Short mmCIF file of C-alpha atoms and ligand atoms in Angstrom, two decimals:
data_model
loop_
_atom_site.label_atom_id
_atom_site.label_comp_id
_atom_site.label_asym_id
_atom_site.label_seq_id
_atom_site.Cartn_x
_atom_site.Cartn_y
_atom_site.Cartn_z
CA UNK T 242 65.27 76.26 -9.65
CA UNK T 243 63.87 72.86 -9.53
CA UNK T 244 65.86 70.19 -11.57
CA UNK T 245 63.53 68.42 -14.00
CA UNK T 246 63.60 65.82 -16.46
CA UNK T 247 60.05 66.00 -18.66
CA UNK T 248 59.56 62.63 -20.25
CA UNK T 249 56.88 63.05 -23.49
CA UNK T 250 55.11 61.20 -26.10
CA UNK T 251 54.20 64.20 -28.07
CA UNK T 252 51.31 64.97 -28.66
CA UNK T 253 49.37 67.43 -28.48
CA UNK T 254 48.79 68.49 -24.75
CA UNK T 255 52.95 67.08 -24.66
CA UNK T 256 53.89 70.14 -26.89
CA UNK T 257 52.06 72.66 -24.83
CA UNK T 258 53.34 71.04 -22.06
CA UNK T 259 56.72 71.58 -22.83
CA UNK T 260 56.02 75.41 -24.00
CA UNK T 261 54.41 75.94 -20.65
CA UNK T 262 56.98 74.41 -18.63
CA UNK T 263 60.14 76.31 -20.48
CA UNK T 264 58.43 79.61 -20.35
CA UNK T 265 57.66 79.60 -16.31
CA UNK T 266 61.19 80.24 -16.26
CA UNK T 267 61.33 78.34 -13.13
CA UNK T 268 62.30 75.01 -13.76
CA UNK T 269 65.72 74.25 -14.70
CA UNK T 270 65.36 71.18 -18.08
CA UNK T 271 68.12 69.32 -17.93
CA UNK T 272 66.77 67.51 -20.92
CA UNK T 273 63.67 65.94 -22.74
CA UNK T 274 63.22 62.34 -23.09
CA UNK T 275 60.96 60.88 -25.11
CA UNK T 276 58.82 57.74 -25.29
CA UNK T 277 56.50 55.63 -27.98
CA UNK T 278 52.60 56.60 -27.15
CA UNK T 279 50.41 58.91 -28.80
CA UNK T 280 52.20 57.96 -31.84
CA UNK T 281 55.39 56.50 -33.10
CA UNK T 282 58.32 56.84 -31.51
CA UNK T 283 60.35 58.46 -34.45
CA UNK T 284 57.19 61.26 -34.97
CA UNK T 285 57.38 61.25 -31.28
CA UNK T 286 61.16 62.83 -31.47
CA UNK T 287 60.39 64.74 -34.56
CA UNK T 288 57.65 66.62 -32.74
CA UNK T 289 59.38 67.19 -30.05
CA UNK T 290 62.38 68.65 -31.61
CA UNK T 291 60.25 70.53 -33.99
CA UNK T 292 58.70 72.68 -30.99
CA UNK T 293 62.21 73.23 -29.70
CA UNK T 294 62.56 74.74 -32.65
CA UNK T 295 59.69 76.77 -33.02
CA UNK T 296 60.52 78.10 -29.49
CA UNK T 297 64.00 78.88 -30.14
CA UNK T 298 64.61 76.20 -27.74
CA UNK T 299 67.81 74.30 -29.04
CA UNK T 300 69.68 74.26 -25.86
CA UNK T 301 67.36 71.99 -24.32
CA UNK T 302 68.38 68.50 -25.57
CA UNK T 303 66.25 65.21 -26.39
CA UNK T 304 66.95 61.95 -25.63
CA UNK T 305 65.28 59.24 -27.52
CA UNK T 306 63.93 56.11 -25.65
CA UNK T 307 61.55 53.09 -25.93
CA UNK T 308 60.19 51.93 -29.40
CA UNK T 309 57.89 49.69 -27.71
CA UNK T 310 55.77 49.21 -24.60
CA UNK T 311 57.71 46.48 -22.22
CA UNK T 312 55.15 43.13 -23.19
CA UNK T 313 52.07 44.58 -25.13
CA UNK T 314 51.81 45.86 -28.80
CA UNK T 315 51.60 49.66 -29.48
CA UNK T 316 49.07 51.50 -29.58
CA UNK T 317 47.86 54.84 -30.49
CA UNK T 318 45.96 57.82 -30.39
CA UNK T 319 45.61 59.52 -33.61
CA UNK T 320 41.91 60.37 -33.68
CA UNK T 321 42.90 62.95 -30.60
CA UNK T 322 46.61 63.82 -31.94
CA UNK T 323 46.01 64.07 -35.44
CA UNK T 324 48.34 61.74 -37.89
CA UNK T 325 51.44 63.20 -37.00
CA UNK T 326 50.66 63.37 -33.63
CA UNK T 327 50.30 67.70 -33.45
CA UNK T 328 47.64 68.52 -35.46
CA UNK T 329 49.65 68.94 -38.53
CA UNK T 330 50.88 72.56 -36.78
CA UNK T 331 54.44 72.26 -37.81
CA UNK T 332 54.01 71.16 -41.30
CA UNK T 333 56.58 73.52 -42.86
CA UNK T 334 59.36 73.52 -40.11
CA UNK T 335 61.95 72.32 -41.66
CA UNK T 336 64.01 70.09 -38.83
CA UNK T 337 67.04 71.34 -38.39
CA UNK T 338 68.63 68.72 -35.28
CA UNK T 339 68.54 65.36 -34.05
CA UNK T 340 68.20 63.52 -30.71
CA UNK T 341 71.22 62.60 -28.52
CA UNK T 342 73.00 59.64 -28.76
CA UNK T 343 72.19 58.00 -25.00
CA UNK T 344 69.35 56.29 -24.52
CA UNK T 345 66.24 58.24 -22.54
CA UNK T 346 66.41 55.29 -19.48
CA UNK T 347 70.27 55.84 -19.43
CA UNK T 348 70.49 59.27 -19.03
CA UNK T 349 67.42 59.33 -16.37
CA UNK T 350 70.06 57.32 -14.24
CA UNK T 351 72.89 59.36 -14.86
CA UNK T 352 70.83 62.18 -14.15
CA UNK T 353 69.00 61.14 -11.10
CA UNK T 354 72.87 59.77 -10.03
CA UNK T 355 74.27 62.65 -10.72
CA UNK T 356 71.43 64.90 -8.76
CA UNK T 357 70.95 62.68 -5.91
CA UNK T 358 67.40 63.81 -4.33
CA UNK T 359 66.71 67.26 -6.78
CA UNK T 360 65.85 65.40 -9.37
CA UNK T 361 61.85 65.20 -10.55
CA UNK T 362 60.72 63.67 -13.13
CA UNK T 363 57.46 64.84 -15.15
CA UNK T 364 56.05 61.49 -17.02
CA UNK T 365 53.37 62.40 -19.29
CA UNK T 366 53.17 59.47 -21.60
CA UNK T 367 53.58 56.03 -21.40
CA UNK T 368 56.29 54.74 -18.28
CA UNK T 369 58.41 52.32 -20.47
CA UNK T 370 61.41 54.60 -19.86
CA UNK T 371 61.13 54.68 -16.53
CA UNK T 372 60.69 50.94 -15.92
CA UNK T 373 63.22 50.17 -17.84
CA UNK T 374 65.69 52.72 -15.95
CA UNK T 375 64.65 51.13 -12.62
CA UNK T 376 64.73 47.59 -13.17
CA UNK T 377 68.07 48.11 -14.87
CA UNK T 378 69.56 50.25 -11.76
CA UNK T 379 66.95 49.62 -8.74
CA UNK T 380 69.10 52.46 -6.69
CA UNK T 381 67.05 55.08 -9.20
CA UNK T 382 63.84 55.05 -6.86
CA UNK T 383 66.20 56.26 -3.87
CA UNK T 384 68.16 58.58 -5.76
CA UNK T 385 65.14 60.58 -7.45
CA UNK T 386 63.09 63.22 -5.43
CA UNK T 387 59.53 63.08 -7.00
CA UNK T 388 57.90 61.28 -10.07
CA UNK T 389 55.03 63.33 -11.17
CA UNK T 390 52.97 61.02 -13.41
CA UNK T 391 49.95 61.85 -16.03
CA UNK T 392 47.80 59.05 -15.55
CA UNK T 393 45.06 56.86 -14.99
CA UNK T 394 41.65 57.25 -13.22
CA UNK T 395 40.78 56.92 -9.43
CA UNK T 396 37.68 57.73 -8.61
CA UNK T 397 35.62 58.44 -11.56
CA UNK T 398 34.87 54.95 -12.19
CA UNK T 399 33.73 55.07 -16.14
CA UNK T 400 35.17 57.96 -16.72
CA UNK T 401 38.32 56.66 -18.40
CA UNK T 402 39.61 57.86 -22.03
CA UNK T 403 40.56 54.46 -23.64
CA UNK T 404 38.45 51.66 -21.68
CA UNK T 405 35.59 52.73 -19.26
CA UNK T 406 38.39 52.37 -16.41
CA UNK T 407 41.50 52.86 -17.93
CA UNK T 408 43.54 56.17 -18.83
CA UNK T 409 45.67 56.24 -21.87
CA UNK T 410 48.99 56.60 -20.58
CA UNK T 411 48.68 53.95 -18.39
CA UNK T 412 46.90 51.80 -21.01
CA UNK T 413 49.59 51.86 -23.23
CA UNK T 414 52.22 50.64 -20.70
CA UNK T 415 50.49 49.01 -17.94
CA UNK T 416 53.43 46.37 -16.71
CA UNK T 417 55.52 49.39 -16.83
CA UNK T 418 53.23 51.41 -14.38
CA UNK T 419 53.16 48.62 -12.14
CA UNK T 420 56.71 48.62 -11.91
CA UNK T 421 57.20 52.63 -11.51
CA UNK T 422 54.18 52.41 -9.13
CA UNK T 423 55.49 49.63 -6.71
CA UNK T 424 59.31 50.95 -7.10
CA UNK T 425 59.51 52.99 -3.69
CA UNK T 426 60.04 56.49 -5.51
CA UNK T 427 57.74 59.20 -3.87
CA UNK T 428 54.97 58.66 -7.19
CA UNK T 429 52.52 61.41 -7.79
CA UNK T 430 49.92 60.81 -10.42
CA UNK T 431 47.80 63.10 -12.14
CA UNK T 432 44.84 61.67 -13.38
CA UNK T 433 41.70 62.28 -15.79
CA UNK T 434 39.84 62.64 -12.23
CA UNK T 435 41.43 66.46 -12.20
CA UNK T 436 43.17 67.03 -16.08
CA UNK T 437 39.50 66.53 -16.83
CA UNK T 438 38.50 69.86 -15.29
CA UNK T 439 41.53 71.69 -17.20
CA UNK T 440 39.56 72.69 -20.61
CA UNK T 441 41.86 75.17 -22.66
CA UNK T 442 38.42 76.36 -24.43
CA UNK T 443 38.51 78.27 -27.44
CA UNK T 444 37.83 81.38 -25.90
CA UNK T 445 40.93 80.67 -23.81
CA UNK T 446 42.94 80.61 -27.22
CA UNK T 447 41.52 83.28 -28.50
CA UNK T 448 43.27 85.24 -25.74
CA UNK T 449 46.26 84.34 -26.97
CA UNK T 450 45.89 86.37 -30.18
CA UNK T 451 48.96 88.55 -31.01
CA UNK T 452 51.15 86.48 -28.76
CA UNK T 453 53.98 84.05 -29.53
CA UNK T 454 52.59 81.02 -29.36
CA UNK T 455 48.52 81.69 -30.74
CA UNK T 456 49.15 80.22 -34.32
CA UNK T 457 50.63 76.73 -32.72
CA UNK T 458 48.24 76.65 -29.28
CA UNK T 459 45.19 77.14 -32.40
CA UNK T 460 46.38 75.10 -35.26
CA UNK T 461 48.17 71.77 -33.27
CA UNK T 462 44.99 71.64 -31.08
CA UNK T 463 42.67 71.43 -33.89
CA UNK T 464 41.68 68.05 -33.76
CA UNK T 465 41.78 67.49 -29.84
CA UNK T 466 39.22 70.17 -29.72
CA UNK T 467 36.89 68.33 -32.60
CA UNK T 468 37.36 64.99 -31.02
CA UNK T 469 36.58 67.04 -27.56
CA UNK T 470 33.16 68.65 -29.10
CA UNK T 471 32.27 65.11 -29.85
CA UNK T 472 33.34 63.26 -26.54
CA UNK T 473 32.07 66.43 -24.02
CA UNK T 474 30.54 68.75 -26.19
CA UNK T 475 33.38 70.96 -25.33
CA UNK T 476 35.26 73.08 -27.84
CA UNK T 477 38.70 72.83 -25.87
CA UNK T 478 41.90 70.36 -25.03
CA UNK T 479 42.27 69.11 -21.81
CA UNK T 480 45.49 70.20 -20.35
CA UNK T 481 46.32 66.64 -18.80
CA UNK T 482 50.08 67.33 -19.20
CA UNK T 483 50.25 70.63 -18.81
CA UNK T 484 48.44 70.56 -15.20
CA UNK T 485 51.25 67.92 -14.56
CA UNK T 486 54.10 70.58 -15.08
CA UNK T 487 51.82 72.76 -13.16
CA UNK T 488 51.64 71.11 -9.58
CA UNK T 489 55.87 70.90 -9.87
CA UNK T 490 55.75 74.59 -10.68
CA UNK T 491 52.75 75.53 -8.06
CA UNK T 492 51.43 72.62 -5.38
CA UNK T 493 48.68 74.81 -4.48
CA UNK T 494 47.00 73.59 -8.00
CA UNK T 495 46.20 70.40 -6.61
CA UNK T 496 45.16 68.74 -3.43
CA UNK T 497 46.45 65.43 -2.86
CA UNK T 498 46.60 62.30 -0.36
CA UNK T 499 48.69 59.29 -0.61
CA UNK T 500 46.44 55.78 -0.72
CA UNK T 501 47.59 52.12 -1.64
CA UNK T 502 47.32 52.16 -6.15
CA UNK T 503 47.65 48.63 -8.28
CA UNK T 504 47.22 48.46 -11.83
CA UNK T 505 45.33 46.01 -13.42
CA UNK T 506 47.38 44.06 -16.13
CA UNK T 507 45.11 40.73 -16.47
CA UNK T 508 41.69 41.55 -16.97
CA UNK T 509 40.97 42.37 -20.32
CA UNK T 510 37.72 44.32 -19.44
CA UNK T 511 39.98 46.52 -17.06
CA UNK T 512 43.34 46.70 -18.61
CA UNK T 513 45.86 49.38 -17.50
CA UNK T 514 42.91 50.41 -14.28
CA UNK T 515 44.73 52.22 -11.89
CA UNK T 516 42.78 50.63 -8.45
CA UNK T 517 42.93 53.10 -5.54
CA UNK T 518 42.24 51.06 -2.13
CA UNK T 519 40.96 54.50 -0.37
CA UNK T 520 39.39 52.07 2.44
CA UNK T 521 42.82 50.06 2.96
CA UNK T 522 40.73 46.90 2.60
CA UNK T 523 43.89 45.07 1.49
CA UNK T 524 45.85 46.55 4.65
CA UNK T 525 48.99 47.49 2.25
CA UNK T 526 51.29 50.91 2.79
CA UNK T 527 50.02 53.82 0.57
CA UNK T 528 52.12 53.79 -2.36
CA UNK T 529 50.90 57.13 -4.29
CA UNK T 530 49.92 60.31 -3.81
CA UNK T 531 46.78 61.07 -5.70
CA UNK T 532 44.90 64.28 -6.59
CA UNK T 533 41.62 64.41 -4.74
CA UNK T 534 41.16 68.02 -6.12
CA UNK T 535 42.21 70.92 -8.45
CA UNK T 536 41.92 74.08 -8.49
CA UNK T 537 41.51 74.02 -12.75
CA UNK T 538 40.43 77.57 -13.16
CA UNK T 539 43.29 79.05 -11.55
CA UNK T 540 45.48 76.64 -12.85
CA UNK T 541 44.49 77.43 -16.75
CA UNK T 542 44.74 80.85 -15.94
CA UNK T 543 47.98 80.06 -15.33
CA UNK T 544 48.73 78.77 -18.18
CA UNK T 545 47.47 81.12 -20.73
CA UNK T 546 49.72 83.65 -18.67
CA UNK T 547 52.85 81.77 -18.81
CA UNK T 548 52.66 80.97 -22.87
CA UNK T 549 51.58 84.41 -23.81
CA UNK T 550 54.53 85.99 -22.27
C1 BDR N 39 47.23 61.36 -21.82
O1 BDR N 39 47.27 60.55 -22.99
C2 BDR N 39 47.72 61.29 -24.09
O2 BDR N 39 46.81 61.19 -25.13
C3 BDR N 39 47.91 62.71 -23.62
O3 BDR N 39 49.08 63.28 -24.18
C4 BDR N 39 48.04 62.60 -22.12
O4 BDR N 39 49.37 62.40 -21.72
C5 BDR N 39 45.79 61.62 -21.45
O5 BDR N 39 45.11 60.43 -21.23
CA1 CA N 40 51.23 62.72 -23.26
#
């Protein structure tokens, strides 16, 4: 089983990230850190642990992390999450545990230390964690296998979520980004170019009915599918994180190629842009795999196998 580390800022599309990735049965967690983003860090940690919970998940520990993005202020997304950041789904779970004591960056290095090259990391929020681990111990790039990231936009130019060129994630933490992107680790990022063409519809919930998980996938993705209807006319949620567990589970999901990316952290018309040099007109070493297509049908497929289990 594949060693993973799955680094959230839960969220909607976090949460059934995490259900989809513990019930493939064929990744081994070796924990759960989390990260300020679609809302506040502490709701970040209580959402998290709360769908631990709900899956009868308590083995699988959570590590809190950053409060804050490394230079900018916060922000978040509450019009997609709903004000507690899951559609209100978990209302009355009461919580019953508590993150670790280590810090999120601090146990990615003693992780990725203690794993040398089996260790992936799934980043599907913001990459303050991340930068922080690997300007504090530089050795992390070397020692990790893969960084799977949810992020940005490459070729869809306009397309973005929260600027006509920027994706959140990578909004919310650009300096970090820059950081993870130019570190050396083997980056993969998974970007609104392909998680855009992942639509959990309602007829895909409705499938669920009678299983586990249909009350949750229905109720916590309440809002993301209004906010959807409005943005794309779509009654769904985009699986952005989910398809990012996906191509560590199954590559054939996604077909990628590795170019030269830069993120924009100046320009305040192009914020957080993740800038893919697919001509090499600046002549510099690819740097990131990105997905140039997706197979989103069978991938969703997928999915509503694995959480109705
Ligand atoms: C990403 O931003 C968040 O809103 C989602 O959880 C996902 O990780 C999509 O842009
Ligand atoms: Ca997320």
């Amino acid at each position: 089983m594949k060693k993973v580390i799955l680094d959230v800022d839960t969220g909607v599309d976090d949460a059934l990230a995490i259900i989809y990735g513990l019930e493939s049965e064929v990744l081994e967690f070796l924990g759960i850190t989390t990260v300020n983003g679609n809302v506040p860090l502490e709701m970040v940690n209580r959402n998290t642990l709360k769908v631990l919970q709900m899956m009868g998940r308590k083995d699988i520990k959570v590590y809190s992390g950053a409060p804050n993005p490394l230079v900018r202020e916060r922000e978040h997304e509450y019009s997609v999450h709903g004000t507690d950041g899951i559609g209100n789904a978990l209302d009355n779970l009461a919580l019953e545990d508590e993150v670790q004591d280590q810090f999120a960056a601090d146990f990615i290095i003693e992780s990725a230390k203690k794993h040398k090259n089996e260790l992936t990391l799934i980043m599907v929020g913001p990459l303050t964690n991340l930068a922080l681990a690997l300007k504090k111990e530089p050795r992390l790039s070397e020692w990790l296998d893969e960084v799977i990231v949810m992020g940005g936009l490459v070729s869809q130019a306009g397309k973005g979520n929260k600027l006509p060129n920027s994706e959140f994630n990578i909004y919310a933490d650009a300096e970090a980004a820059k950081i993870v992107f130019h570190s050396g680790a083997e980056v993969t990022l998974v970007s609104l170019d392909v998680t855009h063409q992942t639509f959990l519809t309602i007829d895909h919930i409705e499938k669920l009915k009678g299983t586990k998980y249909y009350e949750f996938v229905k109720n916590a993705t309440g809002v993301f599918r209004k906010f959807s209807m409005q943005r794309y006319n779509i009654d769904g949620c985009a699986l952005h994180d989910p398809l990012t567990v996906g191509y560590v589970i199954n590559r054939d999901f996604l077909e990628t190629g590795k170019y030269y990316v830069d993120v924009e952290t100046v320009s305040p018309l192009g914020y957080g842009q993740t800038i893919c040099d697919f001509r090499n007109l600046w002549g510099k070493e690819p740097n990131v795999n990105i997905c140039l297509n997706v197979d989103g049908e069978g991938f969703v497929e997928h999915f509503v196998d694995t959480v109705s289990k």
